[in-house]
Coordinates of C-alpha atoms in Angstrom, one line a residue:
M3 CA 161.2 159.8 113.5
T4 CA 163.1 156.5 114.1
I5 CA 166.2 155.9 116.2
L6 CA 168.3 152.9 115.3
V7 CA 170.3 150.9 117.9
F8 CA 173.7 149.3 117.2
E9 CA 174.6 146.4 119.6
A10 CA 177.7 144.2 119.3
K11 CA 176.9 140.6 120.2
G12 CA 179.7 138.7 118.3
Q13 CA 183.5 138.4 118.6
Q14 CA 184.2 141.4 116.4
I15 CA 186.7 143.8 118.0
Y16 CA 186.0 147.6 118.2
P17 CA 188.2 150.3 119.7
D18 CA 187.4 151.0 123.3
D19 CA 187.1 154.7 122.6
F20 CA 184.9 154.3 119.5
P21 CA 182.8 151.1 119.4
C22 CA 180.5 152.4 116.6
E23 CA 180.7 152.2 112.8
D24 CA 181.3 155.9 112.2
S25 CA 180.9 159.3 113.8
K26 CA 177.2 159.5 113.0
W27 CA 176.5 157.0 115.8
I28 CA 176.2 158.1 119.4
Y29 CA 177.7 155.7 122.0
H30 CA 176.2 155.5 125.5
P31 CA 178.4 153.6 128.0
S32 CA 175.5 152.8 130.5
T33 CA 173.9 150.5 127.9
G34 CA 176.9 149.7 125.8
K35 CA 174.9 150.5 122.7
C36 CA 175.2 153.0 119.8
Y37 CA 172.3 155.1 118.6
K38 CA 171.6 156.8 115.3
L39 CA 168.8 158.9 113.8
A40 CA 167.6 157.1 110.7
S41 CA 166.7 160.3 108.9
A42 CA 167.4 163.9 109.8
S43 CA 165.3 165.5 107.0
Q44 CA 162.0 163.6 107.1
P45 CA 160.5 160.8 109.3
F46 CA 160.7 157.1 108.3
A47 CA 157.7 154.9 108.4
P48 CA 158.3 151.8 110.6
A49 CA 158.6 149.5 107.6
D50 CA 161.1 151.8 105.9
A51 CA 163.1 152.0 109.2
K52 CA 163.5 148.2 109.2
K53 CA 164.9 148.2 105.7
K54 CA 167.3 151.0 106.8
C55 CA 168.5 148.8 109.6
G56 CA 169.3 145.9 107.3
A57 CA 171.2 148.1 104.8
I58 CA 173.3 149.9 107.4
M59 CA 175.4 147.0 108.8
Q60 CA 175.6 144.6 106.0
G61 CA 179.4 144.4 106.5
Y62 CA 179.0 143.4 110.1
P63 CA 177.1 140.1 110.3
A64 CA 177.8 139.7 114.0
V65 CA 176.2 143.0 114.8
T66 CA 172.4 143.5 115.4
V67 CA 170.8 146.8 114.3
S68 CA 167.2 147.4 115.2
V69 CA 164.6 150.1 115.9
V70 CA 165.2 151.4 119.4
E71 CA 163.7 149.5 122.4
I72 CA 163.3 150.4 126.1
R73 CA 163.5 147.5 128.5
T74 CA 165.2 149.1 131.5
A75 CA 165.4 152.4 133.3
E76 CA 169.0 152.7 132.1
E77 CA 168.0 152.3 128.5
L78 CA 165.3 155.0 129.0
K79 CA 167.9 157.4 130.4
A80 CA 170.3 156.6 127.6
L81 CA 167.7 157.2 124.9
K82 CA 166.6 160.5 126.5
S83 CA 170.3 161.8 126.5
V84 CA 170.5 160.8 122.8
L85 CA 167.4 162.8 122.0
I86 CA 168.7 165.8 123.9
E87 CA 172.0 165.6 122.0
Y88 CA 170.0 165.5 118.7
S89 CA 167.8 168.4 120.0
L90 CA 165.0 166.2 118.9
K91 CA 161.5 166.6 120.5
E92 CA 159.6 164.8 117.8
K93 CA 157.8 161.6 118.5
I94 CA 160.0 158.6 117.7
N95 CA 158.9 155.0 116.9
L96 CA 159.7 152.2 119.3
G97 CA 160.3 148.7 118.0
A98 CA 157.0 147.3 119.4
R99 CA 153.7 146.3 117.9
R100 CA 150.4 144.6 118.8
I101 CA 147.9 142.7 116.7
S102 CA 144.8 144.5 118.1
A103 CA 143.7 146.7 121.0
Q104 CA 142.9 143.6 123.1
N105 CA 146.4 142.2 122.7
P106 CA 149.6 143.3 124.6
F107 CA 152.5 145.1 122.9
V108 CA 155.5 142.9 122.1
W109 CA 159.1 143.7 121.1
E110 CA 159.6 142.9 117.4
S111 CA 163.1 141.7 117.9
D112 CA 162.2 138.7 120.2
Q113 CA 158.4 138.9 120.5
K114 CA 158.6 139.4 124.3
E115 CA 155.8 141.3 126.0
V116 CA 156.6 144.9 126.7
D117 CA 157.1 145.7 130.4
F118 CA 157.1 149.3 131.4
S119 CA 157.0 148.8 135.2
F120 CA 159.9 151.1 135.7
L121 CA 158.1 154.2 134.5
P122 CA 154.6 155.7 134.9
W123 CA 152.9 154.3 131.8
I124 CA 149.1 154.8 131.2
G125 CA 148.8 151.3 129.7
N126 CA 146.8 150.0 126.7
L127 CA 144.2 152.7 126.8
R128 CA 144.3 153.7 123.2
T129 CA 143.6 151.8 120.0
G130 CA 146.8 152.2 118.1
D131 CA 149.1 149.3 117.1
C132 CA 152.5 151.0 117.7
L133 CA 154.4 152.8 120.5
V134 CA 156.1 156.2 120.3
M135 CA 158.2 158.1 122.7
Y136 CA 159.0 161.8 123.2
Y137 CA 160.1 164.0 126.1
T138 CA 159.4 167.5 127.3
N139 CA 161.5 170.0 129.3
V140 CA 160.4 171.0 132.8
Y141 CA 162.0 174.2 133.8
I142 CA 162.8 175.1 137.4
G143 CA 162.9 178.8 138.0
N144 CA 162.6 181.5 135.4
V145 CA 164.5 181.0 132.2
K146 CA 164.5 184.0 129.9
R147 CA 162.9 183.4 126.5
C148 CA 164.5 184.4 123.2
E149 CA 163.1 187.7 122.0
N150 CA 162.7 189.5 118.7
P151 CA 162.7 186.6 116.3
P152 CA 163.5 187.3 112.7
G153 CA 160.4 188.4 110.8
G154 CA 158.7 189.6 113.9
F155 CA 156.1 188.0 116.2
D156 CA 152.6 189.1 117.0
S157 CA 151.5 187.4 120.2
A158 CA 147.9 188.2 119.5
T159 CA 147.8 186.1 116.4
M160 CA 150.8 183.8 116.6
K161 CA 152.2 181.1 118.9
F162 CA 155.3 179.0 119.2
T163 CA 155.4 175.2 118.7
P164 CA 156.3 172.7 119.9
T165 CA 157.9 174.6 122.8
E166 CA 158.3 178.2 123.9
P167 CA 161.6 179.8 122.5
Y168 CA 163.9 179.0 125.4
P169 CA 167.7 178.8 124.8
G170 CA 168.7 175.5 123.3
T171 CA 165.3 174.7 121.8
T172 CA 164.2 174.6 118.1
T173 CA 160.7 176.0 117.7
R174 CA 158.5 177.5 115.0
A175 CA 156.0 180.4 114.9
V176 CA 152.6 179.5 113.6
C177 CA 149.2 181.2 113.4
K178 CA 146.9 180.7 116.3
T179 CA 143.6 178.9 115.9
G180 CA 141.2 181.2 114.1
F181 CA 144.0 182.9 112.0
F182 CA 145.7 182.0 108.7
Q183 CA 148.9 182.9 107.0
R184 CA 148.3 185.0 104.0
H185 CA 151.1 184.2 101.5
S186 CA 152.9 180.9 102.4
S187 CA 152.4 177.5 104.0
G188 CA 150.7 177.0 107.3
T189 CA 153.9 177.1 109.4
T190 CA 157.0 179.2 108.8
Q191 CA 160.5 179.4 110.2
Y192 CA 161.6 182.7 111.6
A193 CA 163.5 183.5 108.4
S194 CA 160.2 184.1 106.5
V195 CA 158.1 187.2 107.2
Y196 CA 154.4 186.7 107.2
K197 CA 151.2 188.0 108.8
C198 CA 148.4 186.0 110.4
V199 CA 144.9 187.2 109.4
G200 CA 141.7 186.4 111.2
I201 CA 139.3 183.9 109.7
K202 CA 135.8 185.3 108.9
C203 CA 132.5 183.7 107.9
E204 CA 130.0 185.5 105.8
L205 CA 126.2 185.1 106.4
D206 CA 123.5 185.8 103.9
L207 CA 120.0 185.2 105.3
K208 CA 118.8 184.1 101.9
T209 CA 121.0 181.0 102.2
L210 CA 119.3 179.8 105.4
C211 CA 116.9 176.8 105.0
H212 CA 114.0 175.7 107.2
V213 CA 114.6 178.6 109.6
E214 CA 112.3 181.3 111.1
L215 CA 114.1 184.4 109.6
N216 CA 112.9 186.6 112.5
S217 CA 114.7 184.3 114.9
V218 CA 118.2 185.1 113.7
G219 CA 120.2 186.6 116.6
Y220 CA 122.1 189.2 114.5
P221 CA 119.8 190.0 111.6
D222 CA 122.0 193.0 110.4
K223 CA 125.4 191.4 110.9
T224 CA 126.9 189.8 107.8
A225 CA 130.5 188.9 108.9
F226 CA 131.5 186.8 112.0
K227 CA 134.9 186.0 113.5
Y228 CA 136.3 182.5 113.9
G229 CA 134.6 180.8 116.9
E230 CA 131.5 183.1 116.9
N231 CA 128.1 181.4 116.6
I232 CA 124.5 182.4 116.0
T233 CA 121.3 180.8 117.1
L234 CA 118.4 180.0 114.8
Q235 CA 114.8 178.8 115.4
C236 CA 113.9 175.9 113.1
I237 CA 110.4 175.8 111.5
K238 CA 107.8 173.2 112.4
G239 CA 108.9 169.7 111.5
F240 CA 112.6 170.5 111.7
G241 CA 115.2 170.3 114.5
Y242 CA 118.8 171.0 115.2
A243 CA 120.9 168.8 112.9
L244 CA 123.3 167.9 115.7
D245 CA 120.5 167.2 118.2
L246 CA 117.0 166.6 116.6
F247 CA 115.4 166.8 120.0
K248 CA 116.1 170.6 120.0
T249 CA 114.4 173.1 117.8
T250 CA 117.0 175.8 118.3
A251 CA 120.0 175.4 116.1
I252 CA 123.5 176.8 116.5
M253 CA 125.9 177.6 113.7
E254 CA 129.6 178.2 114.5
C255 CA 132.2 179.9 112.4
L256 CA 135.1 177.4 111.8
S257 CA 137.6 176.4 109.1
V258 CA 139.0 173.2 107.5
P259 CA 142.7 172.3 107.2
E260 CA 142.4 172.0 103.4
K261 CA 141.4 175.7 103.2
P262 CA 142.6 177.4 106.3
D263 CA 141.9 180.9 104.9
L264 CA 138.2 180.1 104.3
G265 CA 135.7 180.4 107.1
I266 CA 132.8 178.0 107.0
W267 CA 129.7 177.6 109.0
F268 CA 129.1 174.3 110.9
P269 CA 126.5 173.1 110.4
G270 CA 126.0 174.9 107.0
P271 CA 123.2 177.5 106.6
C272 CA 121.1 175.0 104.7
H273 CA 121.9 172.0 107.0
A274 CA 121.6 173.5 110.5
C275 CA 117.9 172.6 110.7
S276 CA 117.2 169.0 109.6
V277 CA 113.9 167.4 109.0
I278 CA 112.4 165.4 111.8
R279 CA 111.9 161.8 111.0
C280 CA 109.5 159.0 112.1
N281 CA 110.7 155.6 113.0
E282 CA 112.0 153.9 109.8
T283 CA 112.1 150.4 111.4
Q284 CA 108.4 150.8 112.4
M285 CA 107.5 151.9 108.9
K286 CA 109.2 148.8 107.4
N287 CA 107.7 146.5 110.0
M288 CA 104.2 147.6 109.0
V289 CA 104.5 146.3 105.5
P290 CA 101.7 143.6 105.1
D291 CA 102.4 140.2 103.6
H292 CA 102.0 140.3 99.8
A293 CA 102.5 144.1 99.8
A294 CA 105.3 146.6 99.5
L295 CA 106.3 150.2 100.1
T296 CA 105.8 151.8 96.7
G297 CA 106.3 155.5 97.2
A298 CA 106.0 158.6 99.3
R299 CA 104.9 162.2 98.7
S300 CA 105.5 165.4 100.6
E301 CA 102.2 167.0 101.8
F302 CA 103.9 170.4 101.8
T303 CA 106.1 170.5 98.7
G304 CA 104.5 167.8 96.5
E305 CA 107.9 166.2 96.0
E306 CA 107.6 162.5 95.2
Y307 CA 109.9 159.7 96.2
G308 CA 110.2 156.3 94.5
P309 CA 111.1 152.8 95.9
L310 CA 114.8 153.5 95.4
Q311 CA 114.5 156.6 97.7
M312 CA 113.1 154.7 100.7
N313 CA 115.5 156.4 103.1
Q314 CA 113.6 159.6 102.4
F315 CA 110.1 158.1 103.1
N316 CA 110.1 158.7 106.9
Q317 CA 110.5 162.5 106.7
Y318 CA 108.0 164.8 108.5
G319 CA 105.1 165.6 106.3
N320 CA 105.5 162.6 104.0
I321 CA 102.6 160.4 103.0
V322 CA 103.8 156.9 102.5
T323 CA 102.0 154.4 100.3
Y324 CA 101.7 150.6 100.8
S325 CA 100.5 148.8 97.8
C326 CA 99.3 145.2 97.5
D327 CA 101.0 142.9 95.0
D328 CA 99.3 142.1 91.7
S329 CA 96.1 140.1 92.1
F330 CA 96.0 140.9 95.9
F331 CA 93.9 143.4 97.8
F332 CA 93.1 144.4 101.4
E333 CA 90.2 143.0 103.2
D334 CA 88.2 146.2 102.5
W335 CA 88.6 145.7 98.8
S336 CA 91.2 148.5 98.5
F337 CA 94.5 148.1 96.9
Q338 CA 96.5 150.8 98.8
K339 CA 96.9 152.1 102.3
T340 CA 98.6 155.4 103.3
I341 CA 100.2 156.6 106.5
E342 CA 101.6 160.1 107.3
C343 CA 104.7 161.1 109.4
T344 CA 103.6 163.9 111.7
L345 CA 104.6 165.2 115.2
K346 CA 103.5 163.6 118.4
S347 CA 100.8 165.5 120.3
G348 CA 102.5 168.0 122.5
S349 CA 106.0 167.5 121.0
E350 CA 107.9 169.7 118.5
S351 CA 110.8 167.3 117.9
E352 CA 109.4 163.7 117.9
G353 CA 107.7 162.2 114.9
E354 CA 105.0 159.5 114.9
W355 CA 103.0 157.6 112.2
I356 CA 99.3 158.1 111.8
G357 CA 96.8 156.8 109.3
Y358 CA 96.1 159.1 106.3
G359 CA 92.8 159.5 104.5
R360 CA 90.6 156.4 105.2
T361 CA 93.5 154.4 106.5
R362 CA 93.5 153.4 110.1
L363 CA 96.3 151.9 112.1
P364 CA 97.3 149.3 112.7
L365 CA 97.5 148.1 109.0
P366 CA 96.2 144.7 108.1
K367 CA 98.7 141.9 108.5
A368 CA 98.4 140.7 104.9
C369 CA 96.8 141.4 101.5
Q370 CA 94.3 138.8 100.4
P371 CA 94.1 137.2 97.0
V372 CA 91.7 139.1 94.7
T373 CA 88.1 137.8 94.4
C374 CA 85.2 139.0 92.3
K375 CA 81.6 139.3 93.4
Y376 CA 79.0 137.0 91.9
E377 CA 76.3 139.7 92.0
D378 CA 78.1 141.5 89.1
I379 CA 77.5 138.6 86.7
L380 CA 73.9 137.5 87.5
L381 CA 71.8 136.8 84.4
K382 CA 68.7 138.8 83.6
P383 CA 65.9 137.7 81.3
I384 CA 66.6 140.6 79.0
Y385 CA 70.1 139.3 78.4
N386 CA 68.9 136.5 76.1
I387 CA 71.5 134.2 77.4
R388 CA 71.1 130.5 78.1
P389 CA 70.9 129.6 81.8
N390 CA 73.6 127.0 81.5
F391 CA 77.3 128.1 81.7
T392 CA 80.8 126.8 82.2
I393 CA 83.2 127.9 85.0
E394 CA 86.9 127.3 84.6
F395 CA 89.1 128.0 87.7
S396 CA 92.8 129.0 87.6
N397 CA 93.9 125.5 88.9
G398 CA 92.3 123.9 85.8
T399 CA 89.1 122.7 87.5
V400 CA 86.0 123.0 85.3
E401 CA 82.3 123.2 86.5
Y402 CA 79.0 123.2 84.6
G403 CA 75.9 124.7 86.0
F404 CA 72.6 126.5 85.7
K405 CA 72.8 128.9 88.7
L406 CA 75.8 130.8 90.2
R407 CA 76.7 130.0 93.7
P408 CA 76.5 133.1 96.0
V409 CA 80.2 133.1 96.7
L410 CA 83.3 135.1 95.9
Y411 CA 85.1 133.8 92.9
P412 CA 88.9 133.8 92.9
Y413 CA 91.3 135.6 90.6
M414 CA 91.5 134.3 87.0
T415 CA 88.2 132.4 87.2
K416 CA 86.7 132.3 83.7
I417 CA 82.9 132.0 83.0
Q418 CA 81.5 131.2 79.5
Y419 CA 78.0 132.2 78.6
V420 CA 76.1 131.2 75.4
C421 CA 73.6 133.3 73.6
E422 CA 70.1 132.1 72.9
N423 CA 69.3 130.8 69.4
G424 CA 69.0 133.7 66.9
Y425 CA 71.0 136.0 69.2
E426 CA 74.7 137.1 69.3
T427 CA 77.0 139.4 71.2
V428 CA 77.8 142.9 70.0
T429 CA 81.0 141.4 68.7
K430 CA 79.0 138.9 66.6
Y431 CA 80.0 135.8 68.6
D432 CA 77.6 133.2 70.0
V433 CA 79.6 132.9 73.3
Q434 CA 80.8 135.5 75.8
N435 CA 83.8 134.9 78.1
I436 CA 84.3 136.9 81.2
T437 CA 87.3 136.7 83.6
C438 CA 87.9 137.8 87.2
G439 CA 90.7 140.4 86.7
P440 CA 93.4 141.7 89.0
T441 CA 91.3 144.7 90.0
A442 CA 88.5 142.5 91.5
R443 CA 86.2 143.2 88.5
W444 CA 84.9 140.9 85.8
K445 CA 86.5 141.7 82.4
P446 CA 84.8 142.4 80.0
Q447 CA 81.6 143.5 81.6
L448 CA 78.7 141.1 81.1
T449 CA 76.3 142.4 78.4
G450 CA 73.1 141.0 76.9
C451 CA 72.9 139.3 73.5
I452 CA 70.9 141.0 70.6
K453 CA 69.1 139.6 67.6
K454 CA 71.4 138.8 64.7
E455 CA 69.5 141.0 62.2
E456 CA 69.7 143.9 64.7
A457 CA 73.3 143.3 65.4
M458 CA 75.3 146.5 65.5
K459 CA 78.3 147.0 63.2
T460 CA 81.5 146.7 65.1
S461 CA 85.2 146.9 64.3
S462 CA 87.7 144.1 64.6
G463 CA 88.3 145.3 68.1
G464 CA 84.7 145.1 69.1
R465 CA 83.9 148.8 69.0
Y466 CA 80.5 150.0 67.7
V467 CA 80.6 151.5 64.2
P468 CA 77.8 154.0 63.6
P469 CA 75.9 154.0 60.2
T470 CA 77.3 156.0 57.3
V471 CA 75.7 159.5 56.8
E472 CA 75.8 161.0 53.3
V473 CA 77.5 164.4 53.1
P474 CA 75.3 167.1 51.6
S475 CA 76.0 167.9 47.9
A476 CA 77.8 171.0 46.7
E477 CA 74.6 172.3 45.0
K478 CA 72.6 172.2 48.3
L479 CA 75.5 173.9 50.1
G480 CA 75.6 176.7 47.4
L481 CA 71.9 177.3 47.6
L482 CA 72.1 177.6 51.3
M483 CA 74.9 180.1 51.1
M484 CA 73.0 182.2 48.5
T485 CA 69.9 182.3 50.8
I486 CA 72.0 183.5 53.7
I487 CA 73.6 186.3 51.5
V488 CA 70.1 187.5 50.2
L489 CA 68.8 187.5 53.7
F490 CA 71.8 189.5 54.8
F491 CA 71.3 192.3 52.2
L492 CA 67.5 192.4 52.8
T493 CA 68.2 193.0 56.4
L494 CA 70.5 195.9 55.5
L495 CA 67.9 197.4 53.1
L496 CA 65.1 197.2 55.8
L497 CA 67.4 199.0 58.2
D498 CA 68.1 201.7 55.7
L499 CA 64.4 202.2 54.8
T500 CA 63.6 202.5 58.5
T501 CA 66.3 205.1 59.0
L502 CA 65.1 207.1 55.9
H503 CA 61.5 207.2 57.1
R504 CA 62.7 208.5 60.5
D505 CA 64.8 211.2 58.9
I506 CA 61.9 212.4 56.6
R507 CA 59.6 212.6 59.6
W508 CA 62.1 214.7 61.5
F509 CA 62.5 217.0 58.4
F510 CA 58.7 217.9 58.2
N511 CA 58.6 218.5 61.9
N512 CA 61.4 221.0 61.6
V513 CA 59.6 222.8 58.7
R514 CA 56.5 223.2 60.8
L515 CA 58.5 224.5 63.7
Q516 CA 60.2 227.1 61.4
K517 CA 56.9 228.3 60.0
R518 CA 55.5 228.8 63.5
L519 CA 58.6 230.8 64.5
W520 CA 58.2 233.0 61.4
V521 CA 54.6 233.8 62.1
A522 CA 55.4 234.6 65.7
K523 CA 58.1 237.1 64.7
R524 CA 55.6 238.9 62.2
R525 CA 53.1 239.3 65.0
L526 CA 55.7 240.7 67.3
Q527 CA 56.8 243.3 64.6
N528 CA 53.2 244.4 63.9
T529 CA 52.5 244.9 67.6
K530 CA 55.6 247.1 68.0
A531 CA 54.6 249.2 64.9
K532 CA 51.1 249.8 66.3
A533 CA 52.5 250.9 69.6
K534 CA 54.7 253.6 68.0
I535 CA 51.6 255.1 66.2

């Protein structure tokens, strides 16, 4: 809110009983000034209030209209009486500003420094650039409050603001913290009937991340009231998001102004436990010269991170890779080093870097230029290569020799060998060029020369081409198939003959057995007949 001050400083004559422009102004005799509320419906911003000042008194050039200022105790008392008459307890802007928190406030009308020595002012303790004023009532004795407001009032869920409902005050009933209005805006005048409902947060254990599920304080409870909290135990490698030195997390049921009816957990179920991290600065400072951080991989999930995700490299369980630049390697002839973010010994909340695999800390200070070993290109008698050769270095220097020096040859060194007379390479050339490549190996590999008449057939790319093999004729293939078919049927016939022979043998055996049985029965019958006689 903004109060405008009307002060006559010229020769214009005003009636003694009404020295202000119209009845909307309030005159106070102790200061000789008139006061007016710039807007009764909605507050003015300071810049808009200044424009209002200029428009109000255009017909009175000898009169100064400005945003209210307080320079004396009398002006303070006069302003307070004006606010009481307006029944206004809102904060009102004063016509003072400052450039920054380190500078004093000055009055905008004459740029003089603000002096509040006549009142108990806390001074420039805050960082704002403007001054506001408001007053509160201090009651002596018991003043009866207004009762039974229209629409009803539930003291358990509602409260009055900005003051209690004493006679002569304007106040509103709003929902207490932890409650929300069901059908209308957040605050309501007494004329509207509404109900304040408690905010609740739902909890589904399936939505929890990186938490020991058996550590949840209320495993069977699914709804919590505003302000209630639950404790959770983070799994190894994770800590409380608001204090990573703690492994026990706390989630509290709260709400946000944008959706006062919706309860939310803070921190959220999947953010209460956050991954513990190792020192990122230390990770970056370990990068050797002529090398770079090229990636990271989680040892537990397998998730990979690229160079553009470097802020994720230092998470617990990540294996970080340092790679030498092209044509550089480490002193042990490796091209990569890896370190792992793990927990310090004896700690559950503090990470540290350790070497991973064959890597040992500290890392080398720099990667070295690639070199190739001379042992890989030593000539052997069976190579049929002339002993003389030419060496060309990357700086353009050329050497001729008959014996390689036992040294490491730098990257891009090129050596040219020549085959003996009557011999050539597998690619049918008389010379063979090999170069020290970026992987510290000679490319292509040195191979011996072979006699020209025995030269192998090769493609344009140098690959060996085997001799042509004639495909068997259709007649030969047909004869082979007929032979296979005849053998198949002969096999079936032999199997059938074998089975027939077995069945005939069993038939004669059965006949002999039947004959013996018949003879035995006849003997038994004769014996019985003789016994009866």
